[in-house]
Amino acid sequence: MGRLGRPLAMEAEERREKIFAVAEALFCAHGYRAVSMAQIAAAAGMSKRTIYGAFMSKEDLLNGLIASSLVWDDSVESLPADPVDRLRLQVRRVTRRVLSERHINLCRLAISESMDKETLAHSFLEHGILRSRRAVIETLSQVDPARCRVDLPAETMASMLFGAGSAVSLVTALMGGPMPDLDHQVALAEAVVTALFLPA
C-alpha cells in the first residue's frame, strides 16, 4: 500500500513560509533592491521556477511578506471581563509587537520601499498599528466614566498609551538607535493605564 503524502495545499503554504523567512532575512540584511529572486531561490534551496510559481515577481513577494507580518493577535478568547484589565492586556500585546525586532526591521523595509509604492506603506500602517489602535479605543469606550481619572476622549487616551509604550522607542530604533527594552516599555504603558483609571 502506498504511503499517503501531505496535502498539496499544506506543502504550498510551507513553501511560501520558507520563502518569506529567507526573503525577509536577505532583504533586511542587504536591502530589497540588492537582492535578486535567484539569490532567494538559492538561499531557500529551491529553483527559480518554484519561486516564480509562488510569486509573480519580487514586488509580489515583498507585498506578500509585509501582509503576512500584519497578522496581529487580536483574539478575544480568555480576555478579562473588566475593560481596564482587558486594556492592560491589549497594551502589553501591542507594545511587545510594535517594538519587536521583526516589526522594526519590516518597518524599515516598508519605509524604504514605499517611496514609489504608496499602497505598501498604507497597508503596513492600516493593518498593523492603526488596527490595534482602533481595538484599544473600542475597549476604552467600554470603561465606566466614573473610573476615569481624567476627562479625555478615548482617542486621546489611546494616543497617550501608544506614546508611553512605543512611540519614542520605535522612532529611535527606526533611526538606527538601540533596540528597546521591551519589559521596560510594557511597564511604562501599564503605568499609564494605572494613572488613567481607578481600580474596580
mmCIF file with all atom_site columns, C-alpha atoms in Angstrom:
data_model
loop_
_atom_site.group_PDB
_atom_site.id
_atom_site.type_symbol
_atom_site.label_atom_id
_atom_site.label_alt_id
_atom_site.label_comp_id
_atom_site.label_asym_id
_atom_site.label_entity_id
_atom_site.label_seq_id
_atom_site.pdbx_PDB_ins_code
_atom_site.Cartn_x
_atom_site.Cartn_y
_atom_site.Cartn_z
_atom_site.occupancy
_atom_site.B_iso_or_equiv
_atom_site.pdbx_formal_charge
_atom_site.auth_seq_id
_atom_site.auth_comp_id
_atom_site.auth_asym_id
_atom_site.auth_atom_id
_atom_site.pdbx_PDB_model_num
ATOM 1   C CA . MET A 1 1   ? 0.000   0.000  0.000   1.00 0.00 ? 1   MET A CA 1
ATOM 2   C CA . GLY A 1 2   ? 1.446   3.373  -0.983  1.00 0.00 ? 2   GLY A CA 1
ATOM 3   C CA . ARG A 1 3   ? 2.327   5.950  1.645   1.00 0.00 ? 3   ARG A CA 1
ATOM 4   C CA . LEU A 1 4   ? -0.093  8.815  1.851   1.00 0.00 ? 4   LEU A CA 1
ATOM 5   C CA . GLY A 1 5   ? 1.531   12.136 1.149   1.00 0.00 ? 5   GLY A CA 1
ATOM 6   C CA . ARG A 1 6   ? 0.776   15.527 2.685   1.00 0.00 ? 6   ARG A CA 1
ATOM 7   C CA . PRO A 1 7   ? -1.969  17.639 1.139   1.00 0.00 ? 7   PRO A CA 1
ATOM 8   C CA . LEU A 1 8   ? -0.609  19.778 -1.691  1.00 0.00 ? 8   LEU A CA 1
ATOM 9   C CA . ALA A 1 9   ? -2.168  22.899 -0.150  1.00 0.00 ? 9   ALA A CA 1
ATOM 10  C CA . MET A 1 10  ? -0.129  22.391 3.018   1.00 0.00 ? 10  MET A CA 1
ATOM 11  C CA . GLU A 1 11  ? 3.048   21.886 1.006   1.00 0.00 ? 11  GLU A CA 1
ATOM 12  C CA . ALA A 1 12  ? 2.398   25.089 -0.920  1.00 0.00 ? 12  ALA A CA 1
ATOM 13  C CA . GLU A 1 13  ? 1.826   27.028 2.313   1.00 0.00 ? 13  GLU A CA 1
ATOM 14  C CA . GLU A 1 14  ? 5.002   25.639 3.867   1.00 0.00 ? 14  GLU A CA 1
ATOM 15  C CA . ARG A 1 15  ? 6.896   26.652 0.744   1.00 0.00 ? 15  ARG A CA 1
ATOM 16  C CA . ARG A 1 16  ? 5.550   30.202 0.970   1.00 0.00 ? 16  ARG A CA 1
ATOM 17  C CA . GLU A 1 17  ? 6.531   30.456 4.635   1.00 0.00 ? 17  GLU A CA 1
ATOM 18  C CA . LYS A 1 18  ? 10.065  29.265 3.879   1.00 0.00 ? 18  LYS A CA 1
ATOM 19  C CA . ILE A 1 19  ? 10.380  31.752 1.028   1.00 0.00 ? 19  ILE A CA 1
ATOM 20  C CA . PHE A 1 20  ? 9.102   34.527 3.303   1.00 0.00 ? 20  PHE A CA 1
ATOM 21  C CA . ALA A 1 21  ? 11.648  33.657 6.001   1.00 0.00 ? 21  ALA A CA 1
ATOM 22  C CA . VAL A 1 22  ? 14.551  33.599 3.556   1.00 0.00 ? 22  VAL A CA 1
ATOM 23  C CA . ALA A 1 23  ? 13.467  36.759 1.721   1.00 0.00 ? 23  ALA A CA 1
ATOM 24  C CA . GLU A 1 24  ? 12.959  38.650 4.984   1.00 0.00 ? 24  GLU A CA 1
ATOM 25  C CA . ALA A 1 25  ? 16.466  37.770 6.176   1.00 0.00 ? 25  ALA A CA 1
ATOM 26  C CA . LEU A 1 26  ? 18.040  38.772 2.843   1.00 0.00 ? 26  LEU A CA 1
ATOM 27  C CA . PHE A 1 27  ? 16.018  41.971 2.425   1.00 0.00 ? 27  PHE A CA 1
ATOM 28  C CA . CYS A 1 28  ? 16.801  43.130 5.963   1.00 0.00 ? 28  CYS A CA 1
ATOM 29  C CA . ALA A 1 29  ? 20.492  42.279 5.625   1.00 0.00 ? 29  ALA A CA 1
ATOM 30  C CA . HIS A 1 30  ? 21.155  43.669 2.151   1.00 0.00 ? 30  HIS A CA 1
ATOM 31  C CA . GLY A 1 31  ? 18.171  45.815 1.154   1.00 0.00 ? 31  GLY A CA 1
ATOM 32  C CA . TYR A 1 32  ? 15.315  44.951 -1.158  1.00 0.00 ? 32  TYR A CA 1
ATOM 33  C CA . ARG A 1 33  ? 16.897  46.290 -4.339  1.00 0.00 ? 33  ARG A CA 1
ATOM 34  C CA . ALA A 1 34  ? 20.187  44.441 -3.810  1.00 0.00 ? 34  ALA A CA 1
ATOM 35  C CA . VAL A 1 35  ? 18.575  41.001 -3.557  1.00 0.00 ? 35  VAL A CA 1
ATOM 36  C CA . SER A 1 36  ? 17.528  39.013 -6.630  1.00 0.00 ? 36  SER A CA 1
ATOM 37  C CA . MET A 1 37  ? 14.964  36.270 -6.953  1.00 0.00 ? 37  MET A CA 1
ATOM 38  C CA . ALA A 1 38  ? 17.834  33.952 -7.920  1.00 0.00 ? 38  ALA A CA 1
ATOM 39  C CA . GLN A 1 39  ? 19.542  34.680 -4.584  1.00 0.00 ? 39  GLN A CA 1
ATOM 40  C CA . ILE A 1 40  ? 16.317  33.997 -2.706  1.00 0.00 ? 40  ILE A CA 1
ATOM 41  C CA . ALA A 1 41  ? 15.881  30.724 -4.584  1.00 0.00 ? 41  ALA A CA 1
ATOM 42  C CA . ALA A 1 42  ? 19.454  29.641 -3.823  1.00 0.00 ? 42  ALA A CA 1
ATOM 43  C CA . ALA A 1 43  ? 19.177  30.523 -0.121  1.00 0.00 ? 43  ALA A CA 1
ATOM 44  C CA . ALA A 1 44  ? 15.849  28.691 0.131   1.00 0.00 ? 44  ALA A CA 1
ATOM 45  C CA . GLY A 1 45  ? 17.217  25.624 -1.661  1.00 0.00 ? 45  GLY A CA 1
ATOM 46  C CA . MET A 1 46  ? 14.611  25.959 -4.397  1.00 0.00 ? 46  MET A CA 1
ATOM 47  C CA . SER A 1 47  ? 14.610  26.586 -8.117  1.00 0.00 ? 47  SER A CA 1
ATOM 48  C CA . LYS A 1 48  ? 13.709  29.974 -9.584  1.00 0.00 ? 48  LYS A CA 1
ATOM 49  C CA . ARG A 1 49  ? 10.771  28.258 -11.239 1.00 0.00 ? 49  ARG A CA 1
ATOM 50  C CA . THR A 1 50  ? 9.451   27.250 -7.806  1.00 0.00 ? 50  THR A CA 1
ATOM 51  C CA . ILE A 1 51  ? 9.852   30.798 -6.503  1.00 0.00 ? 51  ILE A CA 1
ATOM 52  C CA . TYR A 1 52  ? 8.035   32.266 -9.500  1.00 0.00 ? 52  TYR A CA 1
ATOM 53  C CA . GLY A 1 53  ? 5.356   29.607 -9.117  1.00 0.00 ? 53  GLY A CA 1
ATOM 54  C CA . ALA A 1 54  ? 4.577   31.090 -5.703  1.00 0.00 ? 54  ALA A CA 1
ATOM 55  C CA . PHE A 1 55  ? 5.127   34.787 -6.522  1.00 0.00 ? 55  PHE A CA 1
ATOM 56  C CA . MET A 1 56  ? 4.791   36.539 -9.865  1.00 0.00 ? 56  MET A CA 1
ATOM 57  C CA . SER A 1 57  ? 7.593   38.997 -9.131  1.00 0.00 ? 57  SER A CA 1
ATOM 58  C CA . LYS A 1 58  ? 9.913   40.239 -6.415  1.00 0.00 ? 58  LYS A CA 1
ATOM 59  C CA . GLU A 1 59  ? 7.452   43.050 -5.693  1.00 0.00 ? 59  GLU A CA 1
ATOM 60  C CA . ASP A 1 60  ? 4.664   40.486 -5.303  1.00 0.00 ? 60  ASP A CA 1
ATOM 61  C CA . LEU A 1 61  ? 6.901   38.613 -2.847  1.00 0.00 ? 61  LEU A CA 1
ATOM 62  C CA . LEU A 1 62  ? 7.598   41.803 -0.885  1.00 0.00 ? 62  LEU A CA 1
ATOM 63  C CA . ASN A 1 63  ? 3.898   42.653 -0.679  1.00 0.00 ? 63  ASN A CA 1
ATOM 64  C CA . GLY A 1 64  ? 3.108   39.126 0.488   1.00 0.00 ? 64  GLY A CA 1
ATOM 65  C CA . LEU A 1 65  ? 5.852   39.261 3.110   1.00 0.00 ? 65  LEU A CA 1
ATOM 66  C CA . ILE A 1 66  ? 4.601   42.568 4.512   1.00 0.00 ? 66  ILE A CA 1
ATOM 67  C CA . ALA A 1 67  ? 0.990   41.314 4.528   1.00 0.00 ? 67  ALA A CA 1
ATOM 68  C CA . SER A 1 68  ? 1.987   38.119 6.352   1.00 0.00 ? 68  SER A CA 1
ATOM 69  C CA . SER A 1 69  ? 3.643   40.156 9.099   1.00 0.00 ? 69  SER A CA 1
ATOM 70  C CA . LEU A 1 70  ? 0.425   42.061 9.761   1.00 0.00 ? 70  LEU A CA 1
ATOM 71  C CA . VAL A 1 71  ? -1.480  39.117 11.235  1.00 0.00 ? 71  VAL A CA 1
ATOM 72  C CA . TRP A 1 72  ? -1.617  40.619 14.724  1.00 0.00 ? 72  TRP A CA 1
ATOM 73  C CA . ASP A 1 73  ? -3.041  38.811 17.703  1.00 0.00 ? 73  ASP A CA 1
ATOM 74  C CA . ASP A 1 74  ? -6.487  40.379 18.149  1.00 0.00 ? 74  ASP A CA 1
ATOM 75  C CA . SER A 1 75  ? -8.044  37.290 19.714  1.00 0.00 ? 75  SER A CA 1
ATOM 76  C CA . VAL A 1 76  ? -10.693 37.935 22.320  1.00 0.00 ? 76  VAL A CA 1
ATOM 77  C CA . GLU A 1 77  ? -10.628 34.492 23.872  1.00 0.00 ? 77  GLU A CA 1
ATOM 78  C CA . SER A 1 78  ? -9.906  34.440 27.606  1.00 0.00 ? 78  SER A CA 1
ATOM 79  C CA . LEU A 1 79  ? -9.763  38.224 27.792  1.00 0.00 ? 79  LEU A CA 1
ATOM 80  C CA . PRO A 1 80  ? -10.592 39.707 31.214  1.00 0.00 ? 80  PRO A CA 1
ATOM 81  C CA . ALA A 1 81  ? -14.193 40.804 31.689  1.00 0.00 ? 81  ALA A CA 1
ATOM 82  C CA . ASP A 1 82  ? -13.110 44.086 33.266  1.00 0.00 ? 82  ASP A CA 1
ATOM 83  C CA . PRO A 1 83  ? -12.369 46.562 30.447  1.00 0.00 ? 83  PRO A CA 1
ATOM 84  C CA . VAL A 1 84  ? -9.420  48.132 32.299  1.00 0.00 ? 84  VAL A CA 1
ATOM 85  C CA . ASP A 1 85  ? -7.792  44.732 32.789  1.00 0.00 ? 85  ASP A CA 1
ATOM 86  C CA . ARG A 1 86  ? -8.549  43.974 29.144  1.00 0.00 ? 86  ARG A CA 1
ATOM 87  C CA . LEU A 1 87  ? -6.957  47.272 28.156  1.00 0.00 ? 87  LEU A CA 1
ATOM 88  C CA . ARG A 1 88  ? -3.855  46.432 30.162  1.00 0.00 ? 88  ARG A CA 1
ATOM 89  C CA . LEU A 1 89  ? -3.530  43.136 28.269  1.00 0.00 ? 89  LEU A CA 1
ATOM 90  C CA . GLN A 1 90  ? -4.054  44.824 24.890  1.00 0.00 ? 90  GLN A CA 1
ATOM 91  C CA . VAL A 1 91  ? -1.424  47.454 25.660  1.00 0.00 ? 91  VAL A CA 1
ATOM 92  C CA . ARG A 1 92  ? 1.024   44.747 26.704  1.00 0.00 ? 92  ARG A CA 1
ATOM 93  C CA . ARG A 1 93  ? 0.459   42.804 23.482  1.00 0.00 ? 93  ARG A CA 1
ATOM 94  C CA . VAL A 1 94  ? 0.665   45.822 21.191  1.00 0.00 ? 94  VAL A CA 1
ATOM 95  C CA . THR A 1 95  ? 3.794   47.230 22.817  1.00 0.00 ? 95  THR A CA 1
ATOM 96  C CA . ARG A 1 96  ? 5.646   43.939 22.501  1.00 0.00 ? 96  ARG A CA 1
ATOM 97  C CA . ARG A 1 97  ? 4.518   43.522 18.907  1.00 0.00 ? 97  ARG A CA 1
ATOM 98  C CA . VAL A 1 98  ? 5.289   47.068 17.756  1.00 0.00 ? 98  VAL A CA 1
ATOM 99  C CA . LEU A 1 99  ? 8.727   47.053 19.374  1.00 0.00 ? 99  LEU A CA 1
ATOM 100 C CA . SER A 1 100 ? 9.700   43.522 18.348  1.00 0.00 ? 100 SER A CA 1
ATOM 101 C CA . GLU A 1 101 ? 12.871  43.262 16.286  1.00 0.00 ? 101 GLU A CA 1
ATOM 102 C CA . ARG A 1 102 ? 10.943  41.725 13.398  1.00 0.00 ? 102 ARG A CA 1
ATOM 103 C CA . HIS A 1 103 ? 8.369   44.539 13.289  1.00 0.00 ? 103 HIS A CA 1
ATOM 104 C CA . ILE A 1 104 ? 11.069  47.201 13.444  1.00 0.00 ? 104 ILE A CA 1
ATOM 105 C CA . ASN A 1 105 ? 13.035  45.550 10.634  1.00 0.00 ? 105 ASN A CA 1
ATOM 106 C CA . LEU A 1 106 ? 9.934   45.280 8.462   1.00 0.00 ? 106 LEU A CA 1
ATOM 107 C CA . CYS A 1 107 ? 9.025   48.891 9.271   1.00 0.00 ? 107 CYS A CA 1
ATOM 108 C CA . ARG A 1 108 ? 12.399  49.948 7.922   1.00 0.00 ? 108 ARG A CA 1
ATOM 109 C CA . LEU A 1 109 ? 11.849  47.825 4.842   1.00 0.00 ? 109 LEU A CA 1
ATOM 110 C CA . ALA A 1 110 ? 8.331   49.168 4.252   1.00 0.00 ? 110 ALA A CA 1
ATOM 111 C CA . ILE A 1 111 ? 9.518   52.758 4.668   1.00 0.00 ? 111 ILE A CA 1
ATOM 112 C CA . SER A 1 112 ? 12.495  52.353 2.346   1.00 0.00 ? 112 SER A CA 1
ATOM 113 C CA . GLU A 1 113 ? 10.428  50.693 -0.371  1.00 0.00 ? 113 GLU A CA 1
ATOM 114 C CA . SER A 1 114 ? 7.282   52.821 -0.049  1.00 0.00 ? 114 SER A CA 1
ATOM 115 C CA . MET A 1 115 ? 8.720   55.901 -1.721  1.00 0.00 ? 115 MET A CA 1
ATOM 116 C CA . ASP A 1 116 ? 7.387   54.600 -5.044  1.00 0.00 ? 116 ASP A CA 1
ATOM 117 C CA . LYS A 1 117 ? 4.867   52.121 -3.624  1.00 0.00 ? 117 LYS A CA 1
ATOM 118 C CA . GLU A 1 118 ? 2.285   54.169 -1.735  1.00 0.00 ? 118 GLU A CA 1
ATOM 119 C CA . THR A 1 119 ? -0.036  51.209 -1.175  1.00 0.00 ? 119 THR A CA 1
ATOM 120 C CA . LEU A 1 120 ? 2.696   49.259 0.642   1.00 0.00 ? 120 LEU A CA 1
ATOM 121 C CA . ALA A 1 121 ? 3.185   51.862 3.383   1.00 0.00 ? 121 ALA A CA 1
ATOM 122 C CA . HIS A 1 122 ? -0.569  52.412 3.689   1.00 0.00 ? 122 HIS A CA 1
ATOM 123 C CA . SER A 1 123 ? -1.228  48.685 4.077   1.00 0.00 ? 123 SER A CA 1
ATOM 124 C CA . PHE A 1 124 ? 1.535   48.301 6.646   1.00 0.00 ? 124 PHE A CA 1
ATOM 125 C CA . LEU A 1 125 ? 0.182   51.173 8.750   1.00 0.00 ? 125 LEU A CA 1
ATOM 126 C CA . GLU A 1 126 ? -3.514  50.386 8.322   1.00 0.00 ? 126 GLU A CA 1
ATOM 127 C CA . HIS A 1 127 ? -3.403  46.683 9.124   1.00 0.00 ? 127 HIS A CA 1
ATOM 128 C CA . GLY A 1 128 ? -0.801  46.939 11.861  1.00 0.00 ? 128 GLY A CA 1
ATOM 129 C CA . ILE A 1 129 ? -0.687  49.843 14.300  1.00 0.00 ? 129 ILE A CA 1
ATOM 130 C CA . LEU A 1 130 ? -3.944  51.546 13.282  1.00 0.00 ? 130 LEU A CA 1
ATOM 131 C CA . ARG A 1 131 ? -5.956  48.342 13.555  1.00 0.00 ? 131 ARG A CA 1
ATOM 132 C CA . SER A 1 132 ? -4.656  47.729 17.062  1.00 0.00 ? 132 SER A CA 1
ATOM 133 C CA . ARG A 1 133 ? -5.256  51.367 17.992  1.00 0.00 ? 133 ARG A CA 1
ATOM 134 C CA . ARG A 1 134 ? -8.911  51.023 16.984  1.00 0.00 ? 134 ARG A CA 1
ATOM 135 C CA . ALA A 1 135 ? -9.222  47.938 19.195  1.00 0.00 ? 135 ALA A CA 1
ATOM 136 C CA . VAL A 1 136 ? -7.779  49.891 22.131  1.00 0.00 ? 136 VAL A CA 1
ATOM 137 C CA . ILE A 1 137 ? -10.197 52.764 21.508  1.00 0.00 ? 137 ILE A CA 1
ATOM 138 C CA . GLU A 1 138 ? -13.096 50.296 21.461  1.00 0.00 ? 138 GLU A CA 1
ATOM 139 C CA . THR A 1 139 ? -12.031 48.936 24.860  1.00 0.00 ? 139 THR A CA 1
ATOM 140 C CA . LEU A 1 140 ? -11.592 52.455 26.262  1.00 0.00 ? 140 LEU A CA 1
ATOM 141 C CA . SER A 1 141 ? -15.163 53.273 25.221  1.00 0.00 ? 141 SER A CA 1
ATOM 142 C CA . GLN A 1 142 ? -16.387 50.402 27.422  1.00 0.00 ? 142 GLN A CA 1
ATOM 143 C CA . VAL A 1 143 ? -14.813 51.739 30.632  1.00 0.00 ? 143 VAL A CA 1
ATOM 144 C CA . ASP A 1 144 ? -17.265 53.274 33.117  1.00 0.00 ? 144 ASP A CA 1
ATOM 145 C CA . PRO A 1 145 ? -16.631 57.065 33.004  1.00 0.00 ? 145 PRO A CA 1
ATOM 146 C CA . ALA A 1 146 ? -16.737 57.079 36.825  1.00 0.00 ? 146 ALA A CA 1
ATOM 147 C CA . ARG A 1 147 ? -13.457 55.144 36.822  1.00 0.00 ? 147 ARG A CA 1
ATOM 148 C CA . CYS A 1 148 ? -11.625 57.656 34.622  1.00 0.00 ? 148 CYS A CA 1
ATOM 149 C CA . ARG A 1 149 ? -9.227  59.925 36.496  1.00 0.00 ? 149 ARG A CA 1
ATOM 150 C CA . VAL A 1 150 ? -9.134  62.333 33.533  1.00 0.00 ? 150 VAL A CA 1
ATOM 151 C CA . ASP A 1 151 ? -11.854 63.682 31.267  1.00 0.00 ? 151 ASP A CA 1
ATOM 152 C CA . LEU A 1 152 ? -10.363 62.954 27.860  1.00 0.00 ? 152 LEU A CA 1
ATOM 153 C CA . PRO A 1 153 ? -11.704 61.374 24.663  1.00 0.00 ? 153 PRO A CA 1
ATOM 154 C CA . ALA A 1 154 ? -10.889 57.704 24.102  1.00 0.00 ? 154 ALA A CA 1
ATOM 155 C CA . GLU A 1 155 ? -8.816  58.657 21.046  1.00 0.00 ? 155 GLU A CA 1
ATOM 156 C CA . THR A 1 156 ? -6.595  60.926 23.152  1.00 0.00 ? 156 THR A CA 1
ATOM 157 C CA . MET A 1 157 ? -6.094  58.296 25.835  1.00 0.00 ? 157 MET A CA 1
ATOM 158 C CA . ALA A 1 158 ? -5.208  55.730 23.153  1.00 0.00 ? 158 ALA A CA 1
ATOM 159 C CA . SER A 1 159 ? -2.550  58.109 21.858  1.00 0.00 ? 159 SER A CA 1
ATOM 160 C CA . MET A 1 160 ? -1.177  58.514 25.383  1.00 0.00 ? 160 MET A CA 1
ATOM 161 C CA . LEU A 1 161 ? -0.934  54.740 25.777  1.00 0.00 ? 161 LEU A CA 1
ATOM 162 C CA . PHE A 1 162 ? 0.776   54.256 22.433  1.00 0.00 ? 162 PHE A CA 1
ATOM 163 C CA . GLY A 1 163 ? 3.078   57.172 23.127  1.00 0.00 ? 163 GLY A CA 1
ATOM 164 C CA . ALA A 1 164 ? 4.149   55.867 26.504  1.00 0.00 ? 164 ALA A CA 1
ATOM 165 C CA . GLY A 1 165 ? 4.681   52.317 25.323  1.00 0.00 ? 165 GLY A CA 1
ATOM 166 C CA . SER A 1 166 ? 6.025   52.606 21.825  1.00 0.00 ? 166 SER A CA 1
ATOM 167 C CA . ALA A 1 167 ? 6.421   55.968 20.123  1.00 0.00 ? 167 ALA A CA 1
ATOM 168 C CA . VAL A 1 168 ? 9.872   57.221 21.151  1.00 0.00 ? 168 VAL A CA 1
ATOM 169 C CA . SER A 1 169 ? 11.445  53.771 21.272  1.00 0.00 ? 169 SER A CA 1
ATOM 170 C CA . LEU A 1 170 ? 10.065  52.858 17.843  1.00 0.00 ? 170 LEU A CA 1
ATOM 171 C CA . VAL A 1 171 ? 11.324  56.047 16.198  1.00 0.00 ? 171 VAL A CA 1
ATOM 172 C CA . THR A 1 172 ? 14.686  55.691 17.940  1.00 0.00 ? 172 THR A CA 1
ATOM 173 C CA . ALA A 1 173 ? 15.106  52.126 16.671  1.00 0.00 ? 173 ALA A CA 1
ATOM 174 C CA . LEU A 1 174 ? 13.969  53.062 13.167  1.00 0.00 ? 174 LEU A CA 1
ATOM 175 C CA . MET A 1 175 ? 16.619  55.794 13.064  1.00 0.00 ? 175 MET A CA 1
ATOM 176 C CA . GLY A 1 176 ? 19.369  53.322 13.922  1.00 0.00 ? 176 GLY A CA 1
ATOM 177 C CA . GLY A 1 177 ? 19.362  53.748 17.691  1.00 0.00 ? 177 GLY A CA 1
ATOM 178 C CA . PRO A 1 178 ? 19.359  50.940 20.249  1.00 0.00 ? 178 PRO A CA 1
ATOM 179 C CA . MET A 1 179 ? 16.638  48.316 20.263  1.00 0.00 ? 179 MET A CA 1
ATOM 180 C CA . PRO A 1 180 ? 14.067  48.927 23.010  1.00 0.00 ? 180 PRO A CA 1
ATOM 181 C CA . ASP A 1 181 ? 13.900  47.190 26.365  1.00 0.00 ? 181 ASP A CA 1
ATOM 182 C CA . LEU A 1 182 ? 10.503  45.507 25.933  1.00 0.00 ? 182 LEU A CA 1
ATOM 183 C CA . ASP A 1 183 ? 9.869   44.856 29.622  1.00 0.00 ? 183 ASP A CA 1
ATOM 184 C CA . HIS A 1 184 ? 10.616  48.495 30.467  1.00 0.00 ? 184 HIS A CA 1
ATOM 185 C CA . GLN A 1 185 ? 8.328   49.821 27.721  1.00 0.00 ? 185 GLN A CA 1
ATOM 186 C CA . VAL A 1 186 ? 5.491   47.499 28.700  1.00 0.00 ? 186 VAL A CA 1
ATOM 187 C CA . ALA A 1 187 ? 5.830   48.670 32.309  1.00 0.00 ? 187 ALA A CA 1
ATOM 188 C CA . LEU A 1 188 ? 5.602   52.309 31.175  1.00 0.00 ? 188 LEU A CA 1
ATOM 189 C CA . ALA A 1 189 ? 2.444   51.643 29.168  1.00 0.00 ? 189 ALA A CA 1
ATOM 190 C CA . GLU A 1 190 ? 0.850   49.747 32.054  1.00 0.00 ? 190 GLU A CA 1
ATOM 191 C CA . ALA A 1 191 ? 1.750   52.593 34.414  1.00 0.00 ? 191 ALA A CA 1
ATOM 192 C CA . VAL A 1 192 ? -0.237  54.957 32.191  1.00 0.00 ? 192 VAL A CA 1
ATOM 193 C CA . VAL A 1 193 ? -3.249  52.624 32.401  1.00 0.00 ? 193 VAL A CA 1
ATOM 194 C CA . THR A 1 194 ? -2.970  52.707 36.201  1.00 0.00 ? 194 THR A CA 1
ATOM 195 C CA . ALA A 1 195 ? -2.664  56.502 36.156  1.00 0.00 ? 195 ALA A CA 1
ATOM 196 C CA . LEU A 1 196 ? -5.707  56.941 33.924  1.00 0.00 ? 196 LEU A CA 1
ATOM 197 C CA . PHE A 1 197 ? -8.199  54.662 35.675  1.00 0.00 ? 197 PHE A CA 1
ATOM 198 C CA . LEU A 1 198 ? -9.416  53.899 39.183  1.00 0.00 ? 198 LEU A CA 1
ATOM 199 C CA . PRO A 1 199 ? -9.410  50.245 40.277  1.00 0.00 ? 199 PRO A CA 1
ATOM 200 C CA . ALA A 1 200 ? -12.700 48.348 40.095  1.00 0.00 ? 200 ALA A CA 1
#
